[in-house]
Tab-separated table of C-alpha atoms in Angstrom:
chain	number	residue	atom	x	y	z
A	23	MET	CA	0.000	0.000	0.000
A	24	SER	CA	1.067	3.567	-0.649
A	25	ASN	CA	-0.130	6.982	0.473
A	26	LEU	CA	-2.249	8.354	-2.356
A	27	ILE	CA	-3.723	11.375	-0.553
A	28	GLU	CA	-1.792	13.441	1.985
A	29	LEU	CA	-3.268	16.549	3.585
A	30	SER	CA	-1.169	18.653	5.920
A	31	HIS	CA	-2.661	21.537	7.940
A	32	LEU	CA	-5.206	22.220	5.181
A	33	SER	CA	-7.535	25.174	5.692
A	34	LYS	CA	-10.007	26.851	3.379
A	35	TYR	CA	-11.856	30.074	4.117
A	36	TYR	CA	-14.798	31.755	2.423
A	37	GLY	CA	-14.268	35.296	3.610
A	38	LYS	CA	-13.893	34.951	7.380
A	39	LYS	CA	-15.812	31.666	7.555
A	40	ALA	CA	-13.684	28.526	7.792
A	41	ALA	CA	-14.911	25.615	5.657
A	42	LEU	CA	-11.864	23.507	6.620
A	43	GLN	CA	-9.619	24.082	9.618
A	44	ASN	CA	-6.118	22.647	9.966
A	45	VAL	CA	-6.999	19.283	8.403
A	46	SER	CA	-4.226	16.679	8.327
A	47	LEU	CA	-5.085	13.288	6.833
A	48	THR	CA	-3.340	10.425	5.050
A	49	LEU	CA	-5.287	7.947	2.896
A	50	GLU	CA	-3.738	4.763	1.494
A	51	SER	CA	-4.332	2.760	-1.644
A	52	GLY	CA	-6.364	-0.443	-1.631
A	53	LYS	CA	-9.155	0.959	0.541
A	54	ILE	CA	-12.728	2.203	0.313
A	55	ILE	CA	-13.117	5.142	2.675
A	56	GLY	CA	-16.281	6.833	3.886
A	57	LEU	CA	-16.142	10.617	4.259
A	58	LEU	CA	-18.995	11.294	6.660
A	59	GLY	CA	-20.428	14.448	8.169
A	60	PRO	CA	-23.581	16.575	8.265
A	61	ASN	CA	-24.389	19.304	5.763
A	62	GLY	CA	-21.945	22.184	6.082
A	63	SER	CA	-19.223	20.054	7.666
A	64	GLY	CA	-16.700	20.637	4.858
A	65	LYS	CA	-17.080	17.414	2.854
A	66	THR	CA	-17.867	19.062	-0.473
A	67	THR	CA	-15.139	21.662	0.004
A	68	LEU	CA	-12.594	18.911	0.621
A	69	ILE	CA	-13.804	16.943	-2.396
A	70	LYS	CA	-13.559	19.986	-4.651
A	71	ILE	CA	-10.016	20.707	-3.436
A	72	LEU	CA	-8.966	17.132	-4.205
A	73	ASN	CA	-10.379	17.550	-7.694
A	74	GLY	CA	-8.551	20.822	-8.269
A	75	LEU	CA	-11.797	22.809	-8.398
A	76	LEU	CA	-10.970	25.127	-5.484
A	77	LYS	CA	-7.814	27.163	-5.100
A	78	ASP	CA	-6.701	29.753	-2.538
A	79	ILE	CA	-6.068	27.230	0.215
A	80	GLN	CA	-3.713	27.145	3.169
A	81	GLY	CA	-1.574	24.108	3.955
A	82	GLU	CA	-0.576	21.307	1.612
A	83	VAL	CA	-2.509	18.836	-0.522
A	84	LEU	CA	-0.676	16.016	-2.305
A	85	ILE	CA	-2.188	13.349	-4.544
A	86	GLN	CA	0.397	10.697	-5.323
A	87	GLY	CA	2.975	13.291	-4.306
A	88	GLN	CA	1.621	16.005	-6.616
A	89	LYS	CA	-0.339	19.167	-5.903
A	90	PRO	CA	-3.851	19.284	-7.424
A	91	GLY	CA	-3.696	20.342	-11.055
A	92	PRO	CA	-3.749	18.906	-14.588
A	93	SER	CA	-1.431	16.038	-13.609
A	94	THR	CA	-3.675	14.904	-10.742
A	95	LYS	CA	-6.883	15.264	-12.771
A	96	ALA	CA	-5.401	12.549	-14.970
A	97	ILE	CA	-5.416	10.114	-12.018
A	98	VAL	CA	-8.549	11.232	-10.122
A	99	SER	CA	-11.981	10.059	-11.322
A	100	TYR	CA	-14.757	12.213	-9.850
A	101	LEU	CA	-18.502	11.647	-9.568
A	102	PRO	CA	-20.236	14.861	-8.399
A	103	ASP	CA	-23.632	14.898	-6.704
A	104	ASP	CA	-25.332	16.616	-9.638
A	105	ASP	CA	-25.785	15.994	-13.343
A	106	TYR	CA	-22.893	17.110	-15.508
A	107	PHE	CA	-23.941	16.109	-19.033
A	108	SER	CA	-26.190	18.159	-21.320
A	109	ASP	CA	-29.715	16.781	-21.729
A	110	TRP	CA	-29.483	16.761	-25.528
A	111	MET	CA	-26.641	14.220	-25.444
A	112	LYS	CA	-27.091	10.519	-25.927
A	113	ALA	CA	-25.298	8.113	-23.616
A	114	GLU	CA	-22.887	7.252	-26.416
A	115	ASP	CA	-22.034	10.949	-26.851
A	116	ALA	CA	-20.925	11.143	-23.242
A	117	ILE	CA	-18.890	7.963	-23.683
A	118	HIS	CA	-17.067	9.499	-26.649
A	119	LEU	CA	-16.458	12.638	-24.589
A	120	PHE	CA	-14.871	10.618	-21.766
A	121	LYS	CA	-12.785	8.693	-24.294
A	122	ASP	CA	-11.448	11.969	-25.725
A	123	PHE	CA	-10.751	13.545	-22.332
A	124	TYR	CA	-9.247	10.638	-20.390
A	125	SER	CA	-6.487	8.399	-21.706
A	126	ASP	CA	-7.271	5.822	-18.987
A	127	PHE	CA	-10.914	5.420	-20.068
A	128	ASP	CA	-11.837	1.815	-20.909
A	129	GLU	CA	-14.626	1.921	-23.502
A	130	ASN	CA	-15.192	-1.838	-23.326
A	131	LYS	CA	-15.675	-1.683	-19.561
A	132	ALA	CA	-18.154	1.176	-20.007
A	133	ALA	CA	-20.141	-0.841	-22.563
A	134	SER	CA	-20.213	-3.830	-20.214
A	135	LEU	CA	-21.424	-1.740	-17.264
A	136	LEU	CA	-24.128	-0.060	-19.333
A	137	GLU	CA	-25.381	-3.450	-20.472
A	138	ARG	CA	-25.464	-4.700	-16.894
A	139	LEU	CA	-27.434	-1.627	-15.820
A	140	SER	CA	-29.820	-1.918	-18.802
A	141	ILE	CA	-28.892	1.499	-20.197
A	142	ASP	CA	-29.158	1.884	-23.968
A	143	PRO	CA	-26.177	3.803	-25.445
A	144	LYS	CA	-28.631	5.412	-27.884
A	145	GLN	CA	-30.818	6.751	-25.078
A	146	ARG	CA	-30.896	10.517	-24.616
A	147	ILE	CA	-29.885	11.727	-21.182
A	148	LYS	CA	-32.986	13.915	-20.894
A	149	THR	CA	-35.168	10.779	-20.995
A	150	MET	CA	-33.317	9.112	-18.113
A	151	SER	CA	-34.728	9.089	-14.594
A	152	LYS	CA	-32.598	10.506	-11.770
A	153	GLY	CA	-31.586	6.976	-10.797
A	154	GLN	CA	-30.654	6.083	-14.377
A	155	LYS	CA	-28.520	9.204	-14.666
A	156	GLU	CA	-26.682	8.343	-11.460
A	157	LYS	CA	-26.049	4.796	-12.648
A	158	PHE	CA	-24.898	6.065	-16.040
A	159	GLN	CA	-22.488	8.622	-14.602
A	160	LEU	CA	-21.117	6.048	-12.146
A	161	SER	CA	-20.482	3.668	-15.068
A	162	LEU	CA	-18.351	6.255	-16.836
A	163	VAL	CA	-16.428	7.232	-13.701
A	164	MET	CA	-15.711	3.570	-12.842
A	165	SER	CA	-14.621	2.870	-16.430
A	166	ARG	CA	-11.510	4.937	-15.920
A	167	ASN	CA	-8.423	3.079	-14.691
A	168	ALA	CA	-7.743	5.818	-12.150
A	169	LEU	CA	-5.778	5.775	-8.915
A	170	VAL	CA	-8.285	7.820	-6.921
A	171	TYR	CA	-12.091	7.597	-7.246
A	172	VAL	CA	-14.094	10.306	-5.475
A	173	PHE	CA	-17.873	9.891	-5.187
A	174	ASP	CA	-20.197	12.565	-3.799
A	175	GLU	CA	-23.524	10.917	-2.849
A	176	PRO	CA	-23.339	8.109	-5.456
A	177	ILE	CA	-26.579	6.352	-4.428
A	178	GLY	CA	-28.814	9.223	-3.382
A	179	GLY	CA	-31.269	8.963	-6.275
A	180	VAL	CA	-31.571	5.215	-6.790
A	181	ASP	CA	-33.867	2.616	-5.263
A	182	PRO	CA	-32.597	0.061	-2.701
A	183	ALA	CA	-32.274	-2.750	-5.266
A	184	ALA	CA	-30.164	-0.564	-7.567
A	185	ARG	CA	-27.985	0.470	-4.617
A	186	GLU	CA	-26.810	-3.107	-4.216
A	187	VAL	CA	-25.812	-3.210	-7.878
A	188	ILE	CA	-23.951	0.089	-7.595
A	189	LEU	CA	-22.042	-1.050	-4.483
A	190	ASP	CA	-21.122	-4.253	-6.279
A	191	ILE	CA	-19.836	-2.258	-9.264
A	192	ILE	CA	-17.678	-0.121	-6.975
A	193	LEU	CA	-16.311	-3.159	-5.154
A	194	ASN	CA	-15.446	-5.040	-8.324
A	195	ASN	CA	-14.090	-2.260	-10.495
A	196	TYR	CA	-11.290	-0.684	-8.489
A	197	SER	CA	-7.830	-2.127	-7.995
A	198	GLU	CA	-5.571	-2.636	-4.983
A	199	GLU	CA	-3.408	0.217	-6.294
A	200	SER	CA	-6.297	2.701	-6.102
A	201	LEU	CA	-8.508	4.145	-3.386
A	202	VAL	CA	-12.182	5.059	-3.302
A	203	LEU	CA	-13.422	8.030	-1.260
A	204	ILE	CA	-17.205	8.168	-0.798
A	205	SER	CA	-19.217	10.987	0.743
A	206	THR	CA	-22.731	9.911	1.671
A	207	HIS	CA	-25.629	10.458	4.063
A	208	LEU	CA	-27.008	6.958	3.403
A	209	ILE	CA	-24.582	5.321	5.805
A	210	THR	CA	-26.688	2.269	6.656
A	211	ASP	CA	-26.928	1.301	2.982
A	212	ILE	CA	-23.240	1.652	2.196
A	213	GLU	CA	-21.184	1.215	5.381
A	214	LYS	CA	-20.630	-2.497	4.768
A	215	ILE	CA	-18.121	-1.724	2.008
A	216	PHE	CA	-16.079	0.792	4.040
A	217	ASP	CA	-12.555	-0.178	5.066
A	218	GLU	CA	-12.074	3.121	6.892
A	219	VAL	CA	-14.263	6.045	7.926
A	220	VAL	CA	-13.436	9.717	8.312
A	221	PHE	CA	-15.820	11.851	10.390
A	222	ILE	CA	-15.656	15.566	9.636
A	223	LYS	CA	-17.397	18.182	11.781
A	224	LYS	CA	-17.341	21.955	11.328
A	225	GLY	CA	-14.345	21.700	9.022
A	226	GLU	CA	-12.272	19.504	11.337
A	227	ILE	CA	-11.473	15.778	11.284
A	228	VAL	CA	-12.863	14.308	14.506
A	229	LEU	CA	-12.278	10.620	13.731
A	230	HIS	CA	-10.323	8.495	11.237
A	231	ARG	CA	-10.450	4.784	11.979
A	232	ASN	CA	-10.613	1.302	10.523
A	233	ALA	CA	-14.341	0.596	10.143
A	234	GLU	CA	-14.304	-3.031	11.315
A	235	GLU	CA	-12.139	-2.260	14.362
A	236	LEU	CA	-14.472	0.580	15.274
A	237	ARG	CA	-17.536	-1.659	15.063
A	238	SER	CA	-15.814	-4.387	17.081
A	239	GLU	CA	-14.614	-2.037	19.830
A	240	THR	CA	-17.919	-0.199	20.266
A	241	GLY	CA	-20.429	-2.912	19.384
A	242	LYS	CA	-22.187	-0.343	17.215
A	243	SER	CA	-22.664	0.232	13.519
A	244	ILE	CA	-20.977	3.137	11.771
A	245	ASP	CA	-24.415	4.716	11.358
A	246	GLU	CA	-25.063	4.485	15.125
A	247	LEU	CA	-21.663	6.024	15.893
A	248	PHE	CA	-22.303	8.769	13.373
A	249	ARG	CA	-25.585	9.650	15.067
A	250	GLU	CA	-23.824	9.845	18.446
A	251	VAL	CA	-21.010	12.065	17.228
A	252	PHE	CA	-23.253	14.401	15.248
A	253	LYS	CA	-26.390	14.471	17.394
A	254	CYS	CA	-27.987	17.895	17.748
């Protein structure tokens, strides 16, 4: 295993308001990690920094030893929590776009995932349901042979049966050399695949532990622990 993400004393301010405060964190390859916290805790800010979408930060961010930029975008595959393809496009148009943008995109893997999820490449994105769009975008993101996969609420719009399929796709389509970072509020549905969890509260890391050790030591699920830490 190697350190793929290293944060050292990272802070991000919007005016005088701190979105992240002195965050230090090291994440290794070969793991699926849950990034958990309530709304406004700093999860999305951290995700955007890792994807090179936010600048003007304090501290250091390294992804495979490199600062966020064009070189890291080539190794980070990102699934945002909103739609990012134009409605007029067909699924196959988006596939061609990914193929042009990312040298690590595996078109055959994408075709296989779309078939498994019963998504027609000829289908227009505007005719897809919210759940279909999420499954489609996940298929493209997982079809890259990236080192870091970052998912922001990957199962929020799909039904429970489809969630199982999506979790299975995540589990079976990343390698031991990569890591998966997942931000979600649906902890009960997804915690079984976590190797580690990171709790973030008011811009600060309050817990980073091995998920199974945490469950064994406390006798509680990750969801139960989350509710204790973040209770009003």
